[in-house]
Amino acid sequence: MTAADHASPGGRLYVVATPIGNLGDVTLRAIEVLRAVPLIAAEDTRVTRRLLDRHGIETRLTSYHARSGAGRTAALLDHLRSGADLALVTDAGTPAVSDPGADLVTAWAAEAGLVIPIPGASAVLAAVAASGVAGPRWTFEGFLPRSGRERRERLARIAADERGAVIYEAPNRAASTLADLATACGPERPAAICRELTKLHESIVRGSLGDLAAAAAAGARGEPDGIPARGEFAIVIGFVSAVATAKGPDGDAADLASARAEVDRLVAAGVARGEAARRVAAATGLARRRLYGAEPRR
Amino acid sequence: MTAADHASPGGRLYVVATPIGNLGDVTLRAIEVLRAVPLIAAEDTRVTRRLLDRHGIETRLTSYHARSGAGRTAALLDHLRSGADLALVTDAGTPAVSDPGADLVTAWAAEAGLVIPIPGASAVLAAVAASGVAGPRWTFEGFLPRSGRERRERLARIAADERGAVIYEAPNRAASTLADLATACGPERPAAICRELTKLHESIVRGSLGDLAAAAAAGARGEPDGIPARGEFAIVIGFVSAVATAKGPDGDAADLASARAEVDRLVAAGVARGEAARRVAAATGLARRRLYGAEPRR
């Protein structure tokens, strides 16, 4: 067990969140820390230089990214061991979320070094907060694998989970991933597509996965009323009670049909029927026997 | 499907992240927005007033919290429908994460109203970034139920999940929750306890769940070398490959024993043995047959 405190040996490793688009999304303390440290380890020094220039900060930058290798990590650890502070930043958002920063944090923490978070912008929380569909508990999935068994398993797991999920996707792959999500989760499951968050053309579109997949496909074909394949996508899959409590034109009957469809989807994704009925009953307030019984389903 | 853009009717709903402790953790844009809007809906107006005073902001505040009820939500929607902007803040961190803000966001989005995230501090991402143990994918669990079947099920699910998890807990309940987590996940699973993040007595302690549970129990008894029961706890459960690749004194043998114990824990939590062996094999690089075979386990 390592308890790092102000008596820790060596320098302080500041894990500093930076803007995800709008350069105004930097905190007062991040500016202060980036100015005070002797060295900043940055995913892309040119990107970080733009942020520093904006705030008149002249701190030295060094490159540290996914392909830097163990030698660069060792050099940064030597810097910290010498007693000098270091700030770790990525191109955008909070380090150690979908990026290599966690290796450095883990290594310095293993030496009982002091790691200090400087919280700030992140795409995952901006998407959760502004979409309003993730629900109280959710999973962060990062990027899905592009193909193969692991992709299918990850999709099935998201479908079987009644919690919300946040997925990142590149613009040129978003339409196919949304189509796969609609197939796996069912086209009625609510979701949101967040693009270019905090930027000039920020866009948050909410709807069913089926509608969103169709709109992304139209956008990928260049149709003007589609969702354009531009900017990184943060896709938020809604939590299940949002499905089941959305009132359709038939009110209760639509609720029941939607809830039963949800049970079927969970079963198709590998959840035992009894457990699936229990989960959906808990989320919808509908009686479990109405979801689980032997009566025919449409 | 609702696509909100700048042609949306009514006012803009800004979802504004605020500091989680250190008042310097506010972004330049948050200050600008909180100054510019005519009204701020705040979880506790006294807490938000301190932040506003610090930055010389005199915007009117109105109370909006978990017990406000539908009438207050309706009044805020009327404000937005009239064309006036509104900022939504909580006492700390990013709204719509473990708080009632999601209701307002969902309702305004349902009217095709414009919802604009102003990203900033959040305890969940500060804990993920600075602990270094969550891994590339993780779940946000919020607070666990205090007792009963749902608590047991949530614990079992966290144990069965090879991803990291972030859990919030009140200081007076942290020791018992850590003991339950150590029982459910096994005492060897790596974890971190983050307390008083961004504050003067910020503390991040990493270790096995067994060691952390013992330290929290000691702290709850007032022992000076324990983890004190002060400040809100963010508990980060490590991802499973961090368990399985941690080298014990016996090297490979310890890895194998630890991996087999992990398979047993997953099975106890309801995962089929074949699936459990597959997951642990994928996480550890150990051959699945060594985890799954009929050979006796210790």
Coordinates of C-alpha atoms in Angstrom, one line a residue:
Chain A
M1 CA 0.0 0.0 0.0
T2 CA 1.4 3.4 -1.0
A3 CA 0.2 6.5 0.7
A4 CA 1.7 9.5 -1.0
D5 CA 1.6 12.7 0.9
H6 CA 3.7 15.9 1.0
A7 CA 6.6 14.0 2.6
S8 CA 6.8 11.8 -0.6
P9 CA 10.2 11.7 -2.2
G10 CA 10.8 13.4 -5.6
G11 CA 8.8 15.8 -7.6
R12 CA 5.1 16.2 -8.0
L13 CA 3.3 14.7 -11.0
Y14 CA 0.4 17.0 -12.0
V15 CA -2.2 15.3 -14.1
V16 CA -3.7 18.3 -15.8
A17 CA -6.9 18.4 -17.8
T18 CA -6.9 20.7 -20.8
P19 CA -9.7 21.9 -23.1
I20 CA -11.5 19.5 -25.5
G21 CA -12.0 22.3 -28.1
N22 CA -12.8 25.7 -26.8
L23 CA -9.6 27.1 -25.3
G24 CA -11.6 28.9 -22.7
D25 CA -12.3 25.6 -21.0
V26 CA -9.1 25.7 -19.0
T27 CA -9.2 26.2 -15.3
L28 CA -7.4 28.9 -13.3
R29 CA -5.4 26.3 -11.5
A30 CA -4.3 24.5 -14.7
I31 CA -2.9 27.8 -16.0
E32 CA -1.1 28.3 -12.7
V33 CA 0.4 24.8 -12.7
L34 CA 1.4 24.8 -16.3
R35 CA 3.2 28.1 -15.7
A36 CA 4.9 26.9 -12.5
V37 CA 6.3 23.5 -13.5
P38 CA 9.7 23.2 -15.2
L39 CA 8.5 20.7 -17.8
I40 CA 5.3 19.6 -19.4
A41 CA 5.0 16.1 -21.0
A42 CA 2.5 16.6 -23.9
E43 CA 0.9 14.1 -26.3
D44 CA 1.5 16.6 -29.2
T45 CA 3.7 19.5 -28.3
R46 CA 2.2 21.7 -31.1
V47 CA -1.3 21.3 -29.8
T48 CA -0.2 22.1 -26.2
R49 CA 1.9 25.0 -27.5
R50 CA -1.2 26.7 -28.8
L51 CA -2.9 26.5 -25.4
L52 CA 0.3 27.8 -23.7
D53 CA 0.6 30.7 -26.2
R54 CA -2.9 31.7 -25.6
H55 CA -2.1 32.2 -21.9
G56 CA 1.4 33.5 -22.2
I57 CA 3.0 30.4 -20.7
E58 CA 6.6 29.6 -21.8
T59 CA 7.2 26.3 -20.0
R60 CA 9.4 23.8 -21.8
L61 CA 7.5 20.9 -23.5
T62 CA 8.5 17.4 -24.2
S63 CA 6.7 14.8 -26.3
Y64 CA 5.1 11.8 -24.5
H65 CA 2.5 9.7 -26.4
A66 CA 1.4 6.2 -27.1
R67 CA 4.4 5.3 -29.2
S68 CA 7.0 6.9 -26.9
G69 CA 8.1 3.6 -25.4
A70 CA 9.5 2.7 -22.1
G71 CA 12.7 4.8 -22.5
R72 CA 10.7 8.0 -22.5
T73 CA 8.7 6.9 -19.4
A74 CA 12.0 6.1 -17.7
A75 CA 13.4 9.6 -18.6
L76 CA 10.3 11.3 -17.1
L77 CA 10.6 9.2 -14.0
D78 CA 14.3 10.3 -13.6
H79 CA 13.1 13.9 -13.9
L80 CA 10.6 13.3 -11.1
R81 CA 13.1 11.3 -9.0
S82 CA 15.5 14.3 -9.2
G83 CA 12.9 16.3 -7.2
A84 CA 11.6 18.4 -10.2
D85 CA 7.8 18.7 -10.8
L86 CA 6.2 17.5 -14.0
A87 CA 2.8 18.3 -15.6
L88 CA 1.2 15.6 -17.8
V89 CA -1.3 16.7 -20.5
T90 CA -2.9 15.2 -23.6
D91 CA -4.2 16.9 -26.7
A92 CA -7.6 17.3 -25.2
G93 CA -9.4 16.4 -21.9
T94 CA -8.3 14.5 -18.9
P95 CA -5.1 12.4 -19.1
A96 CA -5.3 8.6 -18.4
V97 CA -8.7 8.3 -20.1
S98 CA -8.2 6.6 -23.4
D99 CA -4.5 7.6 -23.6
P100 CA -1.1 6.4 -22.5
G101 CA -0.7 8.7 -19.4
A102 CA -1.8 5.9 -17.0
D103 CA 1.5 4.2 -17.4
L104 CA 3.4 7.1 -16.1
V105 CA 0.9 7.7 -13.3
T106 CA 1.1 4.0 -12.2
A107 CA 4.9 3.9 -12.4
W108 CA 5.4 7.1 -10.3
A109 CA 2.7 6.0 -7.8
A110 CA 4.5 2.7 -7.4
E111 CA 7.5 4.6 -6.2
A112 CA 5.3 6.4 -3.6
G113 CA 5.5 9.6 -5.7
L114 CA 3.0 12.3 -5.4
V115 CA 0.3 12.4 -8.1
I116 CA -1.9 15.5 -8.1
P117 CA -5.0 15.7 -10.3
I118 CA -5.9 19.1 -11.8
P119 CA -9.4 18.4 -12.9
G120 CA -11.0 20.0 -15.9
A121 CA -12.7 19.3 -19.2
S122 CA -13.4 15.8 -20.4
A123 CA -15.4 14.6 -23.4
V124 CA -16.9 11.7 -21.5
L125 CA -18.4 13.9 -18.7
A126 CA -19.5 16.6 -21.1
A127 CA -21.4 14.0 -23.1
V128 CA -23.0 12.5 -20.0
A129 CA -24.0 15.9 -18.7
A130 CA -25.4 17.4 -21.9
S131 CA -27.0 14.3 -23.4
G132 CA -29.2 13.6 -20.3
V133 CA -29.7 10.0 -21.4
A134 CA -26.9 8.1 -19.6
G135 CA -28.8 7.7 -16.3
P136 CA -27.2 7.6 -12.8
R137 CA -24.8 4.8 -13.6
W138 CA -22.9 4.2 -16.8
T139 CA -19.8 2.7 -18.4
F140 CA -17.0 4.3 -20.2
E141 CA -16.1 2.1 -23.2
G142 CA -13.6 4.3 -25.1
F143 CA -13.2 3.2 -28.8
L144 CA -14.6 -0.2 -29.8
P145 CA -12.3 -2.6 -31.7
R146 CA -12.8 -2.2 -35.4
S147 CA -13.9 -5.7 -36.1
G148 CA -13.8 -9.3 -35.0
R149 CA -14.9 -11.3 -32.0
E150 CA -14.0 -8.7 -29.4
R151 CA -16.1 -6.0 -31.2
R152 CA -19.1 -8.4 -31.3
E153 CA -18.6 -9.2 -27.6
R154 CA -18.3 -5.6 -26.6
L155 CA -21.5 -4.7 -28.5
A156 CA -23.4 -7.6 -26.9
R157 CA -22.2 -6.5 -23.5
I158 CA -23.4 -2.9 -24.0
A159 CA -26.7 -4.3 -25.3
A160 CA -27.1 -6.5 -22.2
D161 CA -26.3 -3.8 -19.8
E162 CA -29.2 -1.7 -18.5
R163 CA -26.8 1.1 -17.6
G164 CA -25.8 3.9 -20.0
A165 CA -22.6 3.7 -22.0
V166 CA -20.2 6.3 -23.5
I167 CA -18.4 5.3 -26.7
Y168 CA -15.9 7.3 -28.7
E169 CA -15.8 6.9 -32.5
A170 CA -13.9 8.4 -35.4
P171 CA -16.1 10.3 -37.9
N172 CA -15.5 7.9 -40.8
R173 CA -16.5 4.9 -38.7
A174 CA -19.4 6.4 -36.8
A175 CA -22.2 5.4 -39.3
S176 CA -21.2 1.7 -39.2
T177 CA -20.7 1.7 -35.5
L178 CA -24.2 3.2 -35.0
A179 CA -25.7 0.6 -37.3
D180 CA -24.0 -2.1 -35.3
L181 CA -25.2 -0.6 -32.0
A182 CA -28.8 -0.4 -33.3
T183 CA -28.6 -4.0 -34.3
A184 CA -27.1 -5.1 -30.9
C185 CA -29.2 -2.9 -28.6
G186 CA -32.4 -2.7 -30.7
P187 CA -33.3 0.3 -32.8
E188 CA -35.6 1.8 -30.0
R189 CA -33.0 2.2 -27.4
P190 CA -32.5 5.9 -26.7
A191 CA -29.1 7.5 -27.4
A192 CA -27.4 10.7 -28.2
I193 CA -24.6 11.7 -30.6
C194 CA -22.4 14.5 -29.4
R195 CA -20.0 16.0 -32.0
E196 CA -17.5 18.8 -31.8
L197 CA -18.3 19.4 -28.2
T198 CA -17.4 22.9 -27.0
K199 CA -16.5 24.0 -30.5
L200 CA -18.3 26.4 -32.9
H201 CA -20.3 23.6 -34.6
E202 CA -21.1 21.7 -31.4
S203 CA -24.0 19.3 -32.0
I204 CA -25.9 17.1 -29.7
V205 CA -28.6 15.0 -31.4
R206 CA -30.9 12.7 -29.3
G207 CA -33.1 10.0 -30.5
S208 CA -33.5 6.2 -30.9
L209 CA -30.4 4.3 -32.1
G210 CA -32.3 3.3 -35.2
D211 CA -33.0 7.0 -36.1
L212 CA -29.5 8.1 -35.2
A213 CA -27.9 5.3 -37.3
A214 CA -30.1 6.3 -40.3
A215 CA -29.1 10.0 -39.8
A216 CA -25.4 9.2 -39.6
A217 CA -25.7 7.0 -42.7
A218 CA -27.3 9.9 -44.5
G219 CA -24.6 12.3 -43.3
A220 CA -21.9 9.9 -44.5
R221 CA -23.5 9.9 -47.9
G222 CA -23.3 13.7 -47.9
E223 CA -27.0 14.3 -47.5
P224 CA -27.7 17.8 -46.0
D225 CA -30.2 16.6 -43.4
G226 CA -28.0 13.8 -42.1
I227 CA -25.5 13.9 -39.2
P228 CA -22.2 14.9 -40.9
A229 CA -19.2 12.6 -40.6
R230 CA -17.1 15.4 -39.1
G231 CA -15.5 15.7 -35.7
E232 CA -14.9 13.0 -33.1
F233 CA -18.2 11.3 -32.0
A234 CA -19.1 10.7 -28.4
I235 CA -22.0 8.3 -28.6
V236 CA -24.1 8.0 -25.4
I237 CA -26.2 4.8 -25.2
G238 CA -29.2 5.5 -22.9
F239 CA -30.0 3.5 -19.8
V240 CA -32.8 1.0 -20.1
S241 CA -35.4 2.6 -17.9
A242 CA -35.4 5.5 -20.3
V243 CA -36.6 3.0 -23.0
A244 CA -39.2 1.4 -20.9
T245 CA -40.7 4.5 -19.5
A246 CA -40.9 6.5 -22.7
K247 CA -44.6 6.8 -23.4
G248 CA -45.6 5.7 -26.9
P249 CA -49.0 6.6 -28.4
D250 CA -50.5 3.5 -26.9
G251 CA -49.4 4.3 -23.4
D252 CA -49.2 1.2 -21.2
A253 CA -49.5 -1.2 -24.1
A254 CA -46.5 0.4 -25.8
D255 CA -44.6 0.3 -22.5
L256 CA -45.3 -3.4 -22.1
A257 CA -44.3 -4.2 -25.7
S258 CA -41.2 -2.1 -25.4
A259 CA -40.3 -3.8 -22.1
R260 CA -40.9 -7.2 -23.5
A261 CA -38.7 -6.4 -26.5
E262 CA -36.0 -5.3 -24.0
V263 CA -36.3 -8.6 -22.2
D264 CA -35.9 -10.4 -25.6
R265 CA -32.9 -8.4 -26.4
L266 CA -31.2 -9.2 -23.1
V267 CA -31.9 -12.9 -23.6
A268 CA -30.5 -12.7 -27.2
A269 CA -27.4 -11.1 -25.6
G270 CA -26.9 -14.0 -23.3
V271 CA -28.8 -13.0 -20.1
A272 CA -31.0 -15.7 -18.5
R273 CA -34.7 -14.9 -19.1
G274 CA -35.6 -14.8 -15.4
E275 CA -32.8 -12.3 -14.8
A276 CA -33.7 -10.3 -17.8
A277 CA -37.3 -10.0 -16.7
R278 CA -36.2 -9.1 -13.2
R279 CA -33.9 -6.3 -14.5
V280 CA -36.5 -4.8 -16.8
A281 CA -39.2 -5.1 -14.2
A282 CA -37.0 -3.2 -11.8
A283 CA -36.3 -0.5 -14.4
T284 CA -39.9 -0.1 -15.6
G285 CA -42.0 -0.8 -12.5
L286 CA -44.0 -3.4 -14.6
A287 CA -44.8 -6.7 -12.9
R288 CA -42.2 -9.3 -13.6
R289 CA -44.8 -12.0 -14.5
R290 CA -46.0 -9.8 -17.3
L291 CA -42.5 -9.8 -18.8
Y292 CA -41.7 -13.4 -18.0
G293 CA -44.9 -15.4 -18.4
A294 CA -45.7 -17.9 -21.2
E295 CA -48.1 -15.5 -23.0
P296 CA -47.2 -15.0 -26.7
R297 CA -45.1 -12.0 -27.6
R298 CA -45.5 -9.9 -30.7
Chain B
M1 CA -35.2 12.6 -32.9
T2 CA -34.4 16.1 -31.7
A3 CA -31.5 18.0 -33.1
A4 CA -30.9 21.2 -31.1
D5 CA -29.0 23.9 -32.8
H6 CA -28.8 27.7 -32.7
A7 CA -32.2 27.9 -34.4
S8 CA -33.7 26.1 -31.4
P9 CA -36.6 27.9 -29.7
G10 CA -36.2 29.4 -26.2
G11 CA -33.2 30.0 -24.1
R12 CA -30.0 28.1 -23.7
L13 CA -29.5 25.7 -20.8
Y14 CA -25.8 25.8 -19.8
V15 CA -24.7 22.7 -17.8
V16 CA -21.8 24.2 -15.9
A17 CA -19.1 22.2 -14.1
T18 CA -17.9 23.8 -10.9
P19 CA -14.9 23.1 -8.5
I20 CA -14.9 19.9 -6.4
G21 CA -12.9 21.6 -3.6
N22 CA -10.3 24.1 -4.7
L23 CA -12.0 27.2 -6.0
G24 CA -9.2 27.6 -8.6
D25 CA -10.6 24.6 -10.5
V26 CA -13.1 26.7 -12.4
T27 CA -12.7 27.4 -16.1
L28 CA -12.5 30.8 -17.8
R29 CA -15.6 29.9 -19.8
A30 CA -17.6 28.9 -16.7
I31 CA -16.8 32.3 -15.1
E32 CA -17.9 34.0 -18.3
V33 CA -21.2 32.0 -18.6
L34 CA -22.1 32.3 -14.9
R35 CA -21.6 36.1 -15.2
A36 CA -23.6 36.4 -18.4
V37 CA -26.8 34.4 -17.7
P38 CA -29.7 36.1 -15.9
L39 CA -30.3 33.1 -13.6
I40 CA -28.4 30.2 -12.1
A41 CA -30.2 27.1 -10.8
A42 CA -28.0 25.8 -7.9
E43 CA -28.1 22.7 -5.7
D44 CA -27.3 24.8 -2.6
T45 CA -27.3 28.6 -3.3
R46 CA -24.9 29.3 -0.3
V47 CA -22.2 27.0 -1.7
T48 CA -22.5 28.5 -5.2
R49 CA -22.6 32.1 -3.8
R50 CA -19.1 31.5 -2.3
L51 CA -17.8 30.6 -5.8
L52 CA -19.6 33.6 -7.4
D53 CA -18.3 36.0 -4.7
R54 CA -14.7 34.8 -5.3
H55 CA -15.0 35.9 -8.9
G56 CA -17.1 39.0 -8.4
I57 CA -20.2 37.6 -10.1
E58 CA -23.6 38.9 -9.0
T59 CA -26.0 36.7 -11.0
R60 CA -29.3 35.8 -9.3
L61 CA -29.4 32.3 -7.9
T62 CA -32.4 30.0 -7.4
S63 CA -32.4 26.7 -5.5
Y64 CA -32.8 23.5 -7.5
H65 CA -32.1 20.1 -5.9
A66 CA -33.2 16.5 -5.5
R67 CA -36.2 17.5 -3.3
S68 CA -37.3 20.5 -5.4
G69 CA -40.1 18.5 -7.1
A70 CA -41.8 18.8 -10.5
G71 CA -43.1 22.3 -9.8
R72 CA -39.6 23.8 -9.7
T73 CA -38.6 22.0 -12.8
A74 CA -41.7 23.4 -14.6
A75 CA -40.8 26.9 -13.4
L76 CA -37.2 26.6 -14.8
L77 CA -38.6 25.3 -18.1
D78 CA -40.9 28.3 -18.3
H79 CA -37.9 30.5 -17.8
L80 CA -36.2 28.8 -20.7
R81 CA -39.3 28.9 -22.9
S82 CA -39.5 32.6 -22.4
G83 CA -36.2 32.8 -24.3
A84 CA -34.0 33.5 -21.2
D85 CA -30.8 31.5 -20.7
L86 CA -30.2 29.5 -17.6
A87 CA -27.0 27.9 -16.0
L88 CA -27.4 24.7 -14.0
V89 CA -24.8 24.0 -11.3
T90 CA -24.4 21.6 -8.4
D91 CA -22.4 22.0 -5.2
A92 CA -19.4 20.4 -6.8
G93 CA -18.4 18.9 -10.1
T94 CA -20.3 18.2 -13.3
P95 CA -24.1 18.3 -13.1
A96 CA -26.2 15.2 -14.1
V97 CA -23.7 12.9 -12.5
S98 CA -25.2 11.5 -9.3
D99 CA -27.6 14.5 -8.9
P100 CA -31.0 15.6 -10.1
G101 CA -29.9 17.9 -13.0
A102 CA -30.5 15.2 -15.6
D103 CA -34.3 15.7 -15.2
L104 CA -34.1 19.3 -16.3
V105 CA -31.7 18.5 -19.1
T106 CA -33.9 15.7 -20.4
A107 CA -37.1 17.8 -20.2
W108 CA -35.5 20.8 -22.1
A109 CA -34.0 18.5 -24.7
A110 CA -37.4 16.9 -25.2
E111 CA -38.6 20.4 -26.3
A112 CA -35.7 20.6 -28.7
G113 CA -34.1 23.2 -26.4
L114 CA -30.5 23.9 -26.6
V115 CA -28.3 22.3 -24.0
I116 CA -24.7 23.4 -23.8
P117 CA -22.1 21.7 -21.7
I118 CA -19.4 23.8 -20.0
P119 CA -17.0 21.1 -19.0
G120 CA -14.8 21.2 -16.0
A121 CA -14.0 19.5 -12.7
S122 CA -15.5 16.1 -11.7
A123 CA -14.6 13.8 -8.9
V124 CA -15.0 10.7 -11.1
L125 CA -12.5 11.7 -13.7
A126 CA -10.1 13.2 -11.1
A127 CA -10.1 9.8 -9.4
V128 CA -9.7 7.9 -12.6
A129 CA -6.8 10.1 -13.8
A130 CA -4.8 10.3 -10.5
S131 CA -5.4 6.7 -9.2
G132 CA -3.9 5.1 -12.4
V133 CA -5.7 1.8 -11.6
A134 CA -9.0 2.1 -13.4
G135 CA -7.7 0.9 -16.8
P136 CA -8.9 1.9 -20.2
R137 CA -12.6 1.0 -19.6
W138 CA -14.5 1.5 -16.4
T139 CA -17.9 1.9 -14.8
F140 CA -19.3 4.8 -12.8
E141 CA -21.4 3.4 -9.9
G142 CA -22.1 6.4 -7.8
F143 CA -23.2 5.5 -4.3
L144 CA -24.1 1.9 -3.5
P145 CA -27.4 1.2 -1.7
R146 CA -26.8 1.0 2.0
S147 CA -28.1 -2.6 2.5
G148 CA -30.3 -5.3 1.1
R149 CA -30.4 -7.3 -2.0
E150 CA -29.6 -4.5 -4.4
R151 CA -26.4 -3.7 -2.5
R152 CA -25.3 -7.4 -2.7
E153 CA -26.1 -7.5 -6.4
R154 CA -24.2 -4.4 -7.1
L155 CA -21.2 -5.7 -5.2
A156 CA -21.3 -9.0 -7.1
R157 CA -21.6 -7.3 -10.4
I158 CA -18.5 -5.1 -9.6
A159 CA -16.6 -8.2 -8.6
A160 CA -17.6 -10.0 -11.8
D161 CA -16.6 -7.1 -14.0
E162 CA -12.9 -7.1 -15.2
R163 CA -13.2 -3.4 -15.8
G164 CA -12.4 -0.7 -13.2
A165 CA -15.2 0.9 -11.2
V166 CA -15.6 4.3 -9.5
I167 CA -17.8 4.3 -6.3
Y168 CA -18.6 7.3 -4.1
E169 CA -19.0 6.8 -0.4
A170 CA -19.7 8.9 2.7
P171 CA -16.8 8.9 5.2
N172 CA -18.8 7.2 8.0
R173 CA -19.7 4.3 5.7
A174 CA -16.4 3.9 3.8
A175 CA -14.9 1.3 6.1
S176 CA -17.8 -1.1 5.9
T177 CA -18.2 -0.6 2.1
L178 CA -14.4 -1.3 1.6
A179 CA -14.8 -4.5 3.8
D180 CA -17.7 -5.6 1.6
L181 CA -15.8 -4.8 -1.6
A182 CA -12.8 -6.8 -0.3
T183 CA -15.1 -9.7 0.4
A184 CA -16.9 -9.5 -3.0
C185 CA -13.9 -8.8 -5.2
G186 CA -11.2 -10.7 -3.2
P187 CA -8.7 -8.9 -1.0
E188 CA -6.0 -8.9 -3.6
R189 CA -7.8 -6.8 -6.2
P190 CA -6.0 -3.5 -6.6
A191 CA -7.8 -0.3 -5.7
A192 CA -7.3 3.3 -4.7
I193 CA -9.0 5.5 -2.1
C194 CA -9.2 9.2 -3.1
R195 CA -10.2 11.6 -0.4
E196 CA -10.6 15.4 -0.3
L197 CA -9.5 15.6 -3.9
T198 CA -8.2 19.1 -4.8
K199 CA -8.4 20.2 -1.2
L200 CA -5.6 21.0 1.3
H201 CA -5.6 17.4 2.7
E202 CA -5.9 15.6 -0.6
S203 CA -5.0 12.0 -0.2
I204 CA -4.8 9.2 -2.7
V205 CA -3.8 5.8 -1.2
R206 CA -3.3 2.8 -3.6
G207 CA -3.2 -0.8 -2.5
S208 CA -5.1 -4.1 -2.4
L209 CA -8.7 -3.9 -1.3
G210 CA -7.8 -6.0 1.7
D211 CA -5.1 -3.6 2.9
L212 CA -7.3 -0.5 2.1
A213 CA -10.2 -2.0 4.0
A214 CA -7.9 -2.6 7.0
A215 CA -6.5 0.9 6.8
A216 CA -10.0 2.4 6.6
A217 CA -11.2 0.3 9.6
A218 CA -8.1 1.5 11.6
G219 CA -8.9 5.1 10.6
A220 CA -12.5 4.7 11.6
R221 CA -11.3 3.6 15.1
G222 CA -9.2 6.8 15.2
E223 CA -5.8 5.1 14.9
P224 CA -3.3 7.6 13.6
D225 CA -1.8 5.4 10.8
G226 CA -5.3 4.5 9.4
I227 CA -7.2 6.3 6.6
P228 CA -9.3 8.8 8.4
A229 CA -13.1 8.8 8.0
R230 CA -13.1 12.4 6.8
G231 CA -14.1 13.8 3.4
E232 CA -16.1 12.1 0.7
F233 CA -14.5 9.0 -0.6
A234 CA -14.0 8.1 -4.2
I235 CA -13.1 4.5 -4.3
V236 CA -11.5 3.2 -7.6
I237 CA -11.6 -0.6 -8.1
G238 CA -8.8 -1.6 -10.3
F239 CA -9.3 -3.5 -13.6
V240 CA -8.5 -7.2 -13.5
S241 CA -5.4 -7.4 -15.6
A242 CA -3.8 -5.2 -12.9
V243 CA -4.5 -8.0 -10.5
A244 CA -3.3 -10.8 -12.6
T245 CA -0.1 -9.2 -13.8
A246 CA 1.0 -8.0 -10.4
K247 CA 4.0 -10.1 -9.7
G248 CA 3.9 -11.8 -6.3
P249 CA 7.0 -13.2 -4.6
D250 CA 6.4 -16.6 -6.4
G251 CA 6.3 -15.0 -9.8
D252 CA 4.4 -17.2 -12.3
A253 CA 3.0 -19.5 -9.6
A254 CA 1.5 -16.5 -7.8
D255 CA 0.2 -15.2 -11.1
L256 CA -1.5 -18.5 -11.8
A257 CA -3.0 -18.8 -8.3
S258 CA -4.2 -15.2 -8.5
A259 CA -5.7 -15.8 -11.9
R260 CA -7.4 -19.0 -10.8
A261 CA -8.8 -17.2 -7.7
E262 CA -10.1 -14.5 -10.0
V263 CA -11.9 -17.2 -12.1
D264 CA -13.4 -18.6 -9.0
R265 CA -14.6 -15.2 -7.9
L266 CA -16.2 -14.6 -11.3
V267 CA -18.0 -18.0 -11.1
A268 CA -19.2 -17.2 -7.6
A269 CA -20.6 -14.0 -8.9
G270 CA -22.6 -15.9 -11.5
V271 CA -20.4 -15.9 -14.6
A272 CA -20.2 -19.3 -16.4
R273 CA -16.8 -21.0 -15.7
G274 CA -15.8 -21.1 -19.4
E275 CA -16.6 -17.5 -19.9
A276 CA -14.7 -16.6 -16.7
A277 CA -11.7 -18.5 -17.8
R278 CA -11.8 -16.8 -21.2
R279 CA -11.9 -13.4 -19.6
V280 CA -9.1 -14.0 -17.2
A281 CA -7.0 -15.6 -19.9
A282 CA -7.5 -12.6 -22.1
A283 CA -6.5 -10.3 -19.3
T284 CA -3.5 -12.2 -18.1
G285 CA -2.1 -13.9 -21.2
L286 CA -2.2 -17.2 -19.3
A287 CA -3.5 -20.2 -21.3
R288 CA -7.2 -20.7 -20.8
R289 CA -6.8 -24.5 -20.2
R290 CA -4.6 -23.7 -17.2
L291 CA -7.4 -21.7 -15.7
Y292 CA -10.3 -23.9 -16.8
G293 CA -9.0 -27.5 -16.5
A294 CA -10.1 -30.2 -14.1
E295 CA -6.9 -29.9 -12.0
P296 CA -7.4 -29.2 -8.3
R297 CA -7.4 -25.6 -7.2
R298 CA -6.0 -24.3 -3.9

